PDB file of C-alpha atoms in Angstrom:
ATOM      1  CA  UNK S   2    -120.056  30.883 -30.474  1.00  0.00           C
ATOM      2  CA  UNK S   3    -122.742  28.235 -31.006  1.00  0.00           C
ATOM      3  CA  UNK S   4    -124.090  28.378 -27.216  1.00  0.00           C
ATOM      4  CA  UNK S   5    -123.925  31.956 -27.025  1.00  0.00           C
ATOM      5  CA  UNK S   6    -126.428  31.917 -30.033  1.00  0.00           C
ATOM      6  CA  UNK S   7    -128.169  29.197 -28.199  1.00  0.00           C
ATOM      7  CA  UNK S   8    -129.098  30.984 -24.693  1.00  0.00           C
ATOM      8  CA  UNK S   9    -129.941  34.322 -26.800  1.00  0.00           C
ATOM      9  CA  UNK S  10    -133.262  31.825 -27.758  1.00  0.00           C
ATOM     10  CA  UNK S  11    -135.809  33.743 -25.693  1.00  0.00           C
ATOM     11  CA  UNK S  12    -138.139  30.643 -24.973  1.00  0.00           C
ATOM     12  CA  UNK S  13    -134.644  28.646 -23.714  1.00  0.00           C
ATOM     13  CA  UNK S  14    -133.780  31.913 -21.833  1.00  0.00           C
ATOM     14  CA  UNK S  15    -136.643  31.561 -20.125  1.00  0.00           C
ATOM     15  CA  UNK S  16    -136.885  27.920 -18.695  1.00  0.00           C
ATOM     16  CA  UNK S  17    -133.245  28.127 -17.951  1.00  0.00           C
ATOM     17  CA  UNK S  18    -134.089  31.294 -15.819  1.00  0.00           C
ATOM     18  CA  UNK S  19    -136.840  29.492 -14.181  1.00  0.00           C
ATOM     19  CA  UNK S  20    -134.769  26.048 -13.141  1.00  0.00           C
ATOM     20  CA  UNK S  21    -131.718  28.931 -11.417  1.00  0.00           C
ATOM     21  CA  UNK S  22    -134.510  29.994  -9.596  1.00  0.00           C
ATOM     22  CA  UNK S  23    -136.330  27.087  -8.493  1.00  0.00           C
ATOM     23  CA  UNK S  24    -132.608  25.723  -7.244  1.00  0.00           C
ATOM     24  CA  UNK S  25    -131.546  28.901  -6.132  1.00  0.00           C
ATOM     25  CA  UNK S  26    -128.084  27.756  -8.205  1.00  0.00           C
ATOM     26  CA  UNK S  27    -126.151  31.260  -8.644  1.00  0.00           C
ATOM     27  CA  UNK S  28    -126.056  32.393 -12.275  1.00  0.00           C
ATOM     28  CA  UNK S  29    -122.445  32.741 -12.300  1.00  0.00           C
ATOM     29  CA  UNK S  30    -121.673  28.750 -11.855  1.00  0.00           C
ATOM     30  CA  UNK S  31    -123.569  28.514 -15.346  1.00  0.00           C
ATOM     31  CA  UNK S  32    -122.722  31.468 -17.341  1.00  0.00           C
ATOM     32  CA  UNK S  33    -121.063  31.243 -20.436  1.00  0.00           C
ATOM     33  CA  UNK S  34    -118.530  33.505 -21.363  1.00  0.00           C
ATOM     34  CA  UNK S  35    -115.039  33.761 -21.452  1.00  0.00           C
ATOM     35  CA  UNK S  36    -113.688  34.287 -18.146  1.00  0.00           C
ATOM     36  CA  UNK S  37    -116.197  31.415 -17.142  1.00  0.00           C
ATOM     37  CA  UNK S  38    -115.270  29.044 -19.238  1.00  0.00           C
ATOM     38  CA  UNK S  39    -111.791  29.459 -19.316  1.00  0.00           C
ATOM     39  CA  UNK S  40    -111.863  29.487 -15.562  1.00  0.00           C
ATOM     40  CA  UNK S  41    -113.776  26.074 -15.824  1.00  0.00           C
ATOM     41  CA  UNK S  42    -111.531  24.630 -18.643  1.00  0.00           C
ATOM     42  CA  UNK S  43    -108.458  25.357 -16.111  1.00  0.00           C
ATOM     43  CA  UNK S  44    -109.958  23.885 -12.792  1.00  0.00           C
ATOM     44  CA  UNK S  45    -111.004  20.949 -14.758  1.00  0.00           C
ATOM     45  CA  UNK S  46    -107.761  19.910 -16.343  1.00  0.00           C
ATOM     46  CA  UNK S  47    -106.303  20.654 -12.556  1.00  0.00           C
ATOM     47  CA  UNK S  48    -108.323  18.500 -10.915  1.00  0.00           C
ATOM     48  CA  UNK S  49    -108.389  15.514 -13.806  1.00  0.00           C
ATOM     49  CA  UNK S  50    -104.405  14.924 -13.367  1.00  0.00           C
ATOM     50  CA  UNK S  51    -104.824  14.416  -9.174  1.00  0.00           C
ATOM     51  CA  UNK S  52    -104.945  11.251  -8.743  1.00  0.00           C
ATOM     52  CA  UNK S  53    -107.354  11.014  -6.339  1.00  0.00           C
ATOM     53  CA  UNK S  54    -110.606   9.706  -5.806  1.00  0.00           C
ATOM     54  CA  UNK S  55    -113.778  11.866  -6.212  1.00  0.00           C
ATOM     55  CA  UNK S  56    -112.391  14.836  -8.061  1.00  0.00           C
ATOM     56  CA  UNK S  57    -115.998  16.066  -9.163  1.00  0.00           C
ATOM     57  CA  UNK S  58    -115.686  16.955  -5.596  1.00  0.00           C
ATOM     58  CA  UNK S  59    -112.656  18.959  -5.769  1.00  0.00           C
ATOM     59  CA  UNK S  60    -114.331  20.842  -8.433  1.00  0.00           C
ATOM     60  CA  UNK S  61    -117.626  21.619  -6.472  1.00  0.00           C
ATOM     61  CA  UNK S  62    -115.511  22.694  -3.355  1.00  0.00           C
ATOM     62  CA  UNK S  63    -113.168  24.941  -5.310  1.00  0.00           C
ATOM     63  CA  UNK S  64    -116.484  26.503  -6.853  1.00  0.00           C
ATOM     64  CA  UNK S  65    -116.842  29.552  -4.196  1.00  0.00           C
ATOM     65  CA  UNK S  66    -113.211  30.762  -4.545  1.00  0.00           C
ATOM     66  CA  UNK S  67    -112.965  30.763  -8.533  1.00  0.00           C
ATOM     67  CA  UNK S  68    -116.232  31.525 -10.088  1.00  0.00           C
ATOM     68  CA  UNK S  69    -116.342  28.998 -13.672  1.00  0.00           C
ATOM     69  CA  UNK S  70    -118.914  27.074 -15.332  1.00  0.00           C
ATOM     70  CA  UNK S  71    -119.365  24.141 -12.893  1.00  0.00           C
ATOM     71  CA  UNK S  72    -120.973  22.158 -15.908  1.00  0.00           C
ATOM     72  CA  UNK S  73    -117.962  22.722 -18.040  1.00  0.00           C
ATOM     73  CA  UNK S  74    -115.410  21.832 -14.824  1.00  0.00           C
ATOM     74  CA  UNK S  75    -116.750  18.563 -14.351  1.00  0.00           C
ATOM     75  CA  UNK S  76    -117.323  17.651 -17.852  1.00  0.00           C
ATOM     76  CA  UNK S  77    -113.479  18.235 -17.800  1.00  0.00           C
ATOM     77  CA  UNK S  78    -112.970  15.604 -15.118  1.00  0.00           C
ATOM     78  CA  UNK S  79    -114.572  13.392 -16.860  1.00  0.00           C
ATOM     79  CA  UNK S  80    -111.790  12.937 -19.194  1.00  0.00           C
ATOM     80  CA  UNK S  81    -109.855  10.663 -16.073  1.00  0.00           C
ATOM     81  CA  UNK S  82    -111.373   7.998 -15.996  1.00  0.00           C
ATOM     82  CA  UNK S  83    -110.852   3.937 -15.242  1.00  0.00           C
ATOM     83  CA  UNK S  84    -109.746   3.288 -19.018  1.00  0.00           C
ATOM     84  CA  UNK S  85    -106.940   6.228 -18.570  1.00  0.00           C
ATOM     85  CA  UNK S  86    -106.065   6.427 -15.685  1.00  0.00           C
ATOM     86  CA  UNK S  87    -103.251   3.731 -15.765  1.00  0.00           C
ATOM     87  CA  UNK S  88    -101.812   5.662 -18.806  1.00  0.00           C
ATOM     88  CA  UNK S  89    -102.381   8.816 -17.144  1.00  0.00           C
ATOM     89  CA  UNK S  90    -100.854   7.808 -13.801  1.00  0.00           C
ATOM     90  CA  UNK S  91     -97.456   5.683 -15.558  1.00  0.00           C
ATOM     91  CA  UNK S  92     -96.974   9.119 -17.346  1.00  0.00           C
ATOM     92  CA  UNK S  93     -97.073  11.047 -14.307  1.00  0.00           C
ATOM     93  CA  UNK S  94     -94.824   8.436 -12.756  1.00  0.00           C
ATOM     94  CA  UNK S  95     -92.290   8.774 -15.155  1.00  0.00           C
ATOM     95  CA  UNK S  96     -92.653  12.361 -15.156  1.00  0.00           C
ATOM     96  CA  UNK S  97     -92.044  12.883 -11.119  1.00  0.00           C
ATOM     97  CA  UNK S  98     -88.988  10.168 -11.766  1.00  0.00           C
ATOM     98  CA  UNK S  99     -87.406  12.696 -14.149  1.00  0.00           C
ATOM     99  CA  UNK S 100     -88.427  15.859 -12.156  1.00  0.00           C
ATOM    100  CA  UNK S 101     -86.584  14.222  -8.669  1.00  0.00           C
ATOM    101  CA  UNK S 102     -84.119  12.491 -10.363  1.00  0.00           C
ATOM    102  CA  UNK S 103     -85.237   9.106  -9.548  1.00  0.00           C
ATOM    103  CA  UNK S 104     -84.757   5.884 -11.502  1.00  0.00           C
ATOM    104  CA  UNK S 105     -87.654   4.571 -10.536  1.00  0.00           C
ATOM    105  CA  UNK S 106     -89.368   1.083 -10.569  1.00  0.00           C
ATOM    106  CA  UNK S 107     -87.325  -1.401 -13.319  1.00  0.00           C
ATOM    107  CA  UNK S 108     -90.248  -3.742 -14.522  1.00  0.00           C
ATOM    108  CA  UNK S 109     -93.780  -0.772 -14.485  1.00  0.00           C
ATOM    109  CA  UNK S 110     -97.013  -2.468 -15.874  1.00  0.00           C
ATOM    110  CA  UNK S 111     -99.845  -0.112 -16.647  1.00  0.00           C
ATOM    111  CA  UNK S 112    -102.533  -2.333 -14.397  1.00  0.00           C
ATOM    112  CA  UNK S 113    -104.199  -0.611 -11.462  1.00  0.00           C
ATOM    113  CA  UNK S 114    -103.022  -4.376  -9.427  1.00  0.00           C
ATOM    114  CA  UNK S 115     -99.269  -3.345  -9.943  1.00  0.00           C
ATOM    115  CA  UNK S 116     -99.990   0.732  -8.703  1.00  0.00           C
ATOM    116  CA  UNK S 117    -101.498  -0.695  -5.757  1.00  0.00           C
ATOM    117  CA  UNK S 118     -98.928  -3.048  -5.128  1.00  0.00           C
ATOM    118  CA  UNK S 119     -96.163  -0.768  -5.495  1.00  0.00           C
ATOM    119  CA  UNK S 120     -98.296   2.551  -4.482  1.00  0.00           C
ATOM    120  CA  UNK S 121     -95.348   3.525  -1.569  1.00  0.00           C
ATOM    121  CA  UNK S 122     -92.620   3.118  -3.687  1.00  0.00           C
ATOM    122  CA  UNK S 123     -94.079   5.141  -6.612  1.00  0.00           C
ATOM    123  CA  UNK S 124     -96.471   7.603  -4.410  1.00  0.00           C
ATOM    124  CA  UNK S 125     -94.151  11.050  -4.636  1.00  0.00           C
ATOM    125  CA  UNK S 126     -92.426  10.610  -7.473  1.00  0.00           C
ATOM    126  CA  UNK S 127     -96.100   9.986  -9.298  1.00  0.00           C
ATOM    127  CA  UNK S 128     -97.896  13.076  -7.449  1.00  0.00           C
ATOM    128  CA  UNK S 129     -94.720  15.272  -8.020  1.00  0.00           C
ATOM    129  CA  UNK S 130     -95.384  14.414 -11.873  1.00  0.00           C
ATOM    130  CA  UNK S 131     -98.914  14.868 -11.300  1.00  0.00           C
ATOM    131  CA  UNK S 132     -98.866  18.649  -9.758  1.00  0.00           C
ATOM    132  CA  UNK S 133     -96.707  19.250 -12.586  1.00  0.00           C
ATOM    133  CA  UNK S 134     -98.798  18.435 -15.559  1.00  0.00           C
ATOM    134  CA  UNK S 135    -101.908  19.679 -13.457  1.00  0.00           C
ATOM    135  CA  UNK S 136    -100.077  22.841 -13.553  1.00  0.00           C
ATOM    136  CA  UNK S 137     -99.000  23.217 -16.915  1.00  0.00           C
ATOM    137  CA  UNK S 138    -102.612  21.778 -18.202  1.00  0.00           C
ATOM    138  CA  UNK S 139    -104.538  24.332 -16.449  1.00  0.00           C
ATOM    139  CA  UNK S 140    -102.418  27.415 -17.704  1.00  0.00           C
ATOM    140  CA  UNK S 141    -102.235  26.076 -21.034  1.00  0.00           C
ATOM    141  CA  UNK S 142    -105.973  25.615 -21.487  1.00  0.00           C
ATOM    142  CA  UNK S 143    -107.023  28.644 -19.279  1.00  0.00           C
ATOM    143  CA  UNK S 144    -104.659  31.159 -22.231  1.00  0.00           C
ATOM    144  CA  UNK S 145    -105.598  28.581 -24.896  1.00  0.00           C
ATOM    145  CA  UNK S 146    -109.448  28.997 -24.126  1.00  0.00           C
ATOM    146  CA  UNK S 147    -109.161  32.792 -23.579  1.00  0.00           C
ATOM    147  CA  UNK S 148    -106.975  33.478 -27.140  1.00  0.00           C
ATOM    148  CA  UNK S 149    -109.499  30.805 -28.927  1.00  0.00           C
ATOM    149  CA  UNK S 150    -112.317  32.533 -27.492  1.00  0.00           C
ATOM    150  CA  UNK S 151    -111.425  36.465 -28.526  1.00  0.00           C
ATOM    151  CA  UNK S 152    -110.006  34.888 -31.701  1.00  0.00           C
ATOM    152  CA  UNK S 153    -113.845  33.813 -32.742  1.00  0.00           C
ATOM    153  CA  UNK S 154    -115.053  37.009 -31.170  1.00  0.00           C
ATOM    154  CA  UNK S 155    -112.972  39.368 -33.403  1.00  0.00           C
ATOM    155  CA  UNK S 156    -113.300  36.990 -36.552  1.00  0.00           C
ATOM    156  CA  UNK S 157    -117.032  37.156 -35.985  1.00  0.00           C
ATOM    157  CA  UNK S 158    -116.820  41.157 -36.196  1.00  0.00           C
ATOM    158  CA  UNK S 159    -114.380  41.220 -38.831  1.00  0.00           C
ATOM    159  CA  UNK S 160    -117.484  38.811 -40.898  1.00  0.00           C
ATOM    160  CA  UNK S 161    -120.027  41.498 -39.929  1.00  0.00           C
ATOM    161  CA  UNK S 162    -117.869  44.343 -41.009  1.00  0.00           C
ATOM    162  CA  UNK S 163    -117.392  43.066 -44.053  1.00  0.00           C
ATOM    163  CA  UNK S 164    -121.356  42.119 -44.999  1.00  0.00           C
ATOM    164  CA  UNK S 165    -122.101  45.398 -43.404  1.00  0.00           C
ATOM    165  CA  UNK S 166    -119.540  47.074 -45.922  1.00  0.00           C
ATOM    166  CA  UNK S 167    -120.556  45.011 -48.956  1.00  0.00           C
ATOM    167  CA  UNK S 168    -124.225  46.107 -48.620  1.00  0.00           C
ATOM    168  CA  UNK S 169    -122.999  49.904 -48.347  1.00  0.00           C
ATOM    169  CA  UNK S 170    -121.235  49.257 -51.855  1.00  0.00           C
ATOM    170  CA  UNK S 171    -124.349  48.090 -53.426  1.00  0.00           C
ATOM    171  CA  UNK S 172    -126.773  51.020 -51.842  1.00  0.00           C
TER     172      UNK S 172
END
């Protein structure tokens, strides 16, 4: 609601009109709206599960097929990063273990020296647990996003229409 109100500021309006053009960056990889945003939310929380280096990457080359807010995408990526990705990877470890069925690795320490060491015996089962919460992440935050974002939307109205009445009582 807050950066809506923010790019309806004429004078910002009209730099940020000015830099699109100068870049020739389409308007449509910065808009903010819903579908953008909720778009962006989803790709990011895809691409922050992968384990994989360079996922800002991902995100740009994804970019032509799903029109989001870049900006927001790889904000979202951001969120994997060298302090949790140990965490993030054990979990999706032990995830793909349950998925397949697996009993997995008997002593797991959460140190990038012991992935690396043991990166073939853990490889599917931690990328089968990966997909998965990729999955689920990006769904749950693309509806999430969406219902938060016409939830504010129809609260805001509901505000207005309620001023709007209380001034017709008092005229």
């Amino acid at each position: 609601m807050m950066i809506r109100r923010l790019f309806k500021n004429r004078s910002i309006k009209n730099r940020f009109n000015a830099f699109l053009d100068k870049y020739k960056i389409p308007r449509e990889y910065l808009s903010v709206n819903r579908k953008s945003v909720s778009r962006a939310l989803a790709v990011g929380a895809f691409w922050l599960f992968i384990p994989m280096p360079f996922q800002m990457l991902a995100v740009l080359g994804v970019t032509p097929f799903f029109i989001f807010n870049v900006p927001v995408a790889l904000l979202m990526v951001w969120i994997s990063n060298p302090a949790t990705m140990p965490a993030m990877y054990y979990v999706e470890y032990l995830l793909g273990n349950l998925i397949l069925g697996n009993e997995g690795e008997e002593s797991v320490e959460i140190s990038m020296h012991w992935f690396t060491t043991h990166w073939d015996d853990i490889f599917i089962s931690m990328y089968v647990g990966a997909f998965t919460l990729s999955i689920f992440f990006a769904v749950l935050l693309y509806f999430l996003s969406n219902w938060l974002w016409r939830d504010s939307v129809k609260r805001e109205k509901n505000e207005k229409d309620v001023i709007r009445r209380r001034i017709n009582k008092e005229s």
